[in-house]
Each structure stands twice: as structure tokens, then as C-alpha cells.
Amino acid sequence: MARRKRRSGAGSQRLLIASVLVFVVALGVFLALRTELGSTLAGRIRALVTSAGSPCCAPAEVLSDFQLPVVAYVVSDLWRDGRARDLPLPPRLSTPAQAVNVALVSKGRVVREAWMRDGTVLDALTAALTRFRSQMPADERADIDSIELFLGHSFRKVSPDEYDEQIFAAHHRGIRGLEIVHGDTTQLHSPLEVLRRNVTADRLVRDFAAAAKTDRAEILQKAGIRVFDGEQVLVRVGAAPKGFLLERGNVYVKPQDVTADAVRGAVRLATGWLTANVGISGELPYGFRPSELKPLEGNNAIRQWMATIALERAAQPRLDPQIWELAERNLAFNMADTYRQEGTLGIITGPGDTVSLGAVALAGLALAESHAGGRYGAEQAALSATIDRLHTGSGAFRTYLRPASRTGNQNFYPGEALLYWATRYDKQPDPALLDRFMTSFRHYRQWYRDQRNPAFIGWHTQADYRIWKHTSDSELRDFVFEMNDWLVGLQQWAIPTEYRDLMGRFYAPGAGFGPPHASSTGIYLEGLVDAFRLARESGDPKRAELYRLAILRGLRDVLQLQFADEIDMFYVPPGFRKFVEGGIRTTGYDNVIRIDNVQHNLMAMLNVLQSFRPEDYKWPTTTQ
């Protein structure tokens, strides 16, 4: 009775909303005919009612987490017996089947898939699963371990002038479904398919055009295109079935889920990804493509050397000899693969025989931090000589030894060099080195103020904090605060985002600082942890709280991006999960794992575990 009453109330509410909309539209039409203001008002009303960006008016009874056990039994029963046991069904199963996608999965691979649009949602599920059972022999049916569902609703037509924002904008990937109708052909694409294949909406449109033997422009001009929302459900079938309500193919990480235990678990997973992927020779892959089940093409010496540093740091808390052995093997590989001696200079070679300040500095940092670094004393000295060669009297660094004319990456390489210098000074204070550091500090402080960019901040914050611990220099302290106060304002918490699963990342749309990226979040967090330490140690509790909350919010994003279990690896075959588990996606809608996604966030989380007290993981009661 309670459920029926709730539905009746929801129906009355919809009737009231519809009446109000009719009145408002009628008023807009009247004003449009009678007044100049009216045409503007009517246009805005039409945009509100028809725009894909307006609230999607979801069904009165969408699925909730607490209903998933019943849904799991219903789906499992239908698959096994063709009928569901007598259970109090969630009302959503009785709503019209606007577009229901059903996919059978065996070991991460889709075996059968169908879109159903007739009857109720329960009718659609029954029809699809009955058809599949009739088509498959018993042994093939026995291999099915999961059933994926997408219960589509709230279709909205998209006009051509809205395509860029409502169809091709990346943040909709994995949330919205897409319908393309052209001639006699209709294609439906669920968010789960988009995530599984890791494809963009543009790719879907181009593939549709190719199949229709036409071009993209023709489809965009003449096809009917609609977007739609829906619930994403993963059901593990069997004697004790389980259901999971997904959000962009994952379980949403609530802010309160960011605990010390959760961070420790994420550290174990990220460390596991690195250690599982170290080859016999010591080589680490550049990354992995979960949708294509293949290694990520390309390579980058700087990121490889940062991974060496991450392995070394991961071994430290537990003094783990196995991780140290892998770190040493990886270090030896990178030395053999990229290190060269040219006279008194040590160089790290890159593509086209380039030699960058960043690669040299991070190789030096890896040697300085390694437990086996003493074996490479001469090589580290030669790398230091190269950095010295690239340093100028003004404090500026040339960013390339070869080609000498190249001057890019000023936001990255000088900060990496200063972090290496700060690490050397931390191990063995040297007044001459401190003088050079401070000269460069003052040069790049002004450089930053003239062309502020978030990419600059993480490296310089870490370097400045390491020196401040020795000198308590107020210039260093104040600049760290200046940089990180501004950085916090670029986090998608201060800046709204349409989808809650993206909250916590650092991204300022339209600011010209590039797209969001997990590796960026990681390096920003590395710096923020040191800024937090500095604020606390220098007696600035207000700033410490500002940075603490930014760190917690960033960690929420990192936990969301990490491949943590069989739920978010639902499309990865078990034999490939060693290349995926613990890895960190590039974004919530791009599942590519790159080595720096993992290493930066791993090192940030290790810093958090060292710096946070138990009470630092608490969220404020009034805001999140």
C-alpha cells in the first residue's frame, strides 16, 4: 500500500508540473505575440523544455541501491528458469520499456546483446533472456557469469547547434545513451557499451556514417539524434546473485568513503599494478588499454624514471625487500636503456636523441632516493654536472641540452631540477647549492607570476618545502601558499561539474590549461600535501584546513578512477586483470592506464599516509 501511495503522489506531482509548464508556455506565446520581451522569453522557455541540457525528468520510480538484491534475483531467475519468483518487485520494472539493453557476459566478454522496447521493463527483460536461452546450448549458457542492463529513459532530441555540448562533450561519455536514426536505420548505444569500447560519440557517428556509406557531415545534417539517460545495472548470476547499481560503469565513491583504510587499500592496489607489471628484464610498460587488451603504445623516459622513484618509495613504509628488488631491477633497466656518458656529462636520451633537463633531473632523483643508488655514484655526479651545465647565472635553466635551441616545457623541467637539488641539499646541506637554488627560486617565482599555470605548481611546491624545512625562509613559505591557494580554486569542487563522479579533479574548462588528466591530479596532490605540511608546521591552521579539504576531494577522484575490483573491471577478462587492477584511468570516461597516472597518485597517497593524522580524514558536517 505504501508503494502504491508513493506512486500516486508522484503522479500528482507530474500532473502539477505539466500544468505549470503548459501555463508558462501559453504565457510565453501570449507575450511573444504582444510584446518585444515575449520573443526572448518564449525562446528561453522552448530551450528549457526541449534542450538536452535541461533536467531529464526521470521516471517516478528509478532504481535505488536497496532494490538491487531483488533485481538480481529477478534477472537471475529469468535467465535460469524463464520466470521470476514471487517477490515484491521494484516499481521501475513495471514502467514502460523505452529502451532496455540486455547483455550476457562470460569472463568479461559480451556473448549476446539486445535492445528491447516493447511492454514494461520486466517484459523486456523476460523477452530478451528467454530469446537468449533458446538460442544457446546448455554448455554455453553455463559460462554466463554476468548480465549487464541499461534501462533507458528520458529521450531528448538534440538540435544541430547543440551537438558539441550535448553529444560530443567528453564528460557525457559513460552517462548518456545515444540514438541515431537515418533513413530506415536506427542505432542505440548504451553508456556501458561506450565504456567497454572506450569510444567517443564522434567515433559512433563516424562508424554509423561509414556503415551507411556516407560521411559524418551528412549524418549530422540529416539524421535524427537523441540522447537519453538510464540506470546501469550489473548482475552477477548464480545461486546467490548480486546486483550493483553503477554510475559511469563504476560504484560511486562518496566523500565519506575517503578514509585512512581506503587510502591504504588504494596504495596497495597501485603498488600491486607497478610490481605486477615489472618484466623479467626490469622494464615497465608505458601503460595499458583495457578496452583493447593491449599495452599502450609509445614511451616517455621522464615518466619511466618517475615510476622507478615510486617503486622505491612504495617499498619504504614496510621495508619490503621484494619491492626493493623490483625497484632495483627497474633502475638497472632504465640505466642500461636510457643513460649515456658524454665526457663529464651524464645524459638521458629521448626520442630523436634529444636530451631534456627533466629526464636528467628525474634520473638523478631516482638515483638519489634509491637504496641501491650508491652503486651509481659516478653516474649521479655526471647527471648533476649536466644540470649544472643547463643552469644560467640568472637562475633560469635551459630546458634542453640537445637540441640547444629548444626551450619548451618551462612549467615542468625547471621544477623537476629544483626538486633534485632540494633532495641533494636535504641529504647533504651545501651553502653553494642553496645559493643557486634560491637564485632560481626567485627567477621562477617571477616567471610564474607572469604566466600562471597549474602545471608549474606541484614540482616547485615540493622543492620549496624541502628547502624550507632547513631554512624556514618566509619567501619560500609565502610562495608555496600563493601557488596552492590559487590551485585549490581550479578544483572541480569550487568549479561546478555536471556529474558528481568527476568531483575532486583539477580542471578549469575554457581556461586554456589543457584537459583533465589523472596524472595532473596526482602531481597537484603531491604538492598540496607538502603545502598542507608547511601550513601546519608554520602555524597557519586556516590554510592547513583549506589544503586538507582539497586533498580529501582529490583523493575522492583518485579512488573513483582506480580499477579496484571485479565490478569496475566488468569488461576485462580475468587473464588480463593483472594489467588493469590497481591501475588508474586517465579520466572517468577514458579508461586508458598510463604509467604516470599510477605513479603520481601513488606517491601522493604515500605522502598523505605519512602526513595525515586520524582526524584529518574527517569531512566537515556542513559541507562536503
mmCIF file of N, CA and C in Angstrom, residues 448 452-455 457 480-491 513 546-547:
data_model
loop_
_atom_site.group_PDB
_atom_site.id
_atom_site.type_symbol
_atom_site.label_atom_id
_atom_site.label_comp_id
_atom_site.label_asym_id
_atom_site.label_seq_id
_atom_site.Cartn_x
_atom_site.Cartn_y
_atom_site.Cartn_z
ATOM 1 N N TYR A 448 56.518 32.513 -12.941
ATOM 2 C CA TYR A 448 55.164 32.010 -12.664
ATOM 3 C C TYR A 448 54.159 33.159 -12.579
ATOM 4 N N ARG A 452 50.915 32.437 -15.106
ATOM 5 C CA ARG A 452 50.468 31.454 -14.124
ATOM 6 C C ARG A 452 49.893 30.212 -14.796
ATOM 7 N N ASN A 453 50.333 29.041 -14.316
ATOM 8 C CA ASN A 453 49.862 27.777 -14.889
ATOM 9 C C ASN A 453 49.924 26.706 -13.805
ATOM 10 N N PRO A 454 48.868 25.893 -13.671
ATOM 11 C CA PRO A 454 48.867 24.880 -12.599
ATOM 12 C C PRO A 454 49.952 23.826 -12.762
ATOM 13 N N ALA A 455 50.394 23.563 -14.000
ATOM 14 C CA ALA A 455 51.412 22.537 -14.217
ATOM 15 C C ALA A 455 52.721 22.864 -13.504
ATOM 16 N N ILE A 457 53.027 24.098 -10.469
ATOM 17 C CA ILE A 457 52.917 24.224 -9.014
ATOM 18 C C ILE A 457 53.417 23.003 -8.244
ATOM 19 N N VAL A 480 54.809 29.188 -1.726
ATOM 20 C CA VAL A 480 54.061 27.926 -1.713
ATOM 21 C C VAL A 480 52.583 28.208 -1.448
ATOM 22 N N PHE A 481 52.288 29.092 -0.518
ATOM 23 C CA PHE A 481 50.897 29.422 -0.225
ATOM 24 C C PHE A 481 50.244 30.156 -1.397
ATOM 25 N N GLU A 482 50.988 31.058 -2.011
ATOM 26 C CA GLU A 482 50.447 31.798 -3.162
ATOM 27 C C GLU A 482 50.036 30.836 -4.287
ATOM 28 N N MET A 483 50.905 29.900 -4.594
ATOM 29 C CA MET A 483 50.611 28.956 -5.678
ATOM 30 C C MET A 483 49.423 28.063 -5.337
ATOM 31 N N ASN A 484 49.419 27.491 -4.154
ATOM 32 C CA ASN A 484 48.414 26.482 -3.824
ATOM 33 C C ASN A 484 47.064 27.074 -3.457
ATOM 34 N N ASP A 485 47.042 28.308 -2.944
ATOM 35 C CA ASP A 485 45.762 28.995 -2.756
ATOM 36 C C ASP A 485 45.037 29.125 -4.090
ATOM 37 N N TRP A 486 45.804 29.452 -5.130
ATOM 38 C CA TRP A 486 45.201 29.599 -6.461
ATOM 39 C C TRP A 486 44.814 28.242 -7.038
ATOM 40 N N LEU A 487 45.662 27.239 -6.836
ATOM 41 C CA LEU A 487 45.391 25.908 -7.386
ATOM 42 C C LEU A 487 44.094 25.332 -6.855
ATOM 43 N N VAL A 488 43.826 25.518 -5.579
ATOM 44 C CA VAL A 488 42.607 24.965 -4.987
ATOM 45 C C VAL A 488 41.367 25.495 -5.713
ATOM 46 N N GLY A 489 41.433 26.712 -6.190
ATOM 47 C CA GLY A 489 40.301 27.286 -6.917
ATOM 48 C C GLY A 489 40.053 26.660 -8.271
ATOM 49 N N LEU A 490 40.996 25.847 -8.757
ATOM 50 C CA LEU A 490 40.824 25.167 -10.044
ATOM 51 C C LEU A 490 40.273 23.755 -9.887
ATOM 52 N N GLN A 491 40.006 23.358 -8.665
ATOM 53 C CA GLN A 491 39.493 22.008 -8.424
ATOM 54 C C GLN A 491 37.999 21.970 -8.700
ATOM 55 N N PHE A 513 44.262 25.544 -19.775
ATOM 56 C CA PHE A 513 45.272 24.758 -19.082
ATOM 57 C C PHE A 513 45.246 23.283 -19.476
ATOM 58 N N LEU A 546 42.193 24.458 4.491
ATOM 59 C CA LEU A 546 41.890 24.635 3.063
ATOM 60 C C LEU A 546 42.554 23.533 2.246
ATOM 61 N N TYR A 547 43.824 23.274 2.504
ATOM 62 C CA TYR A 547 44.554 22.272 1.734
ATOM 63 C C TYR A 547 44.098 20.859 2.110
#
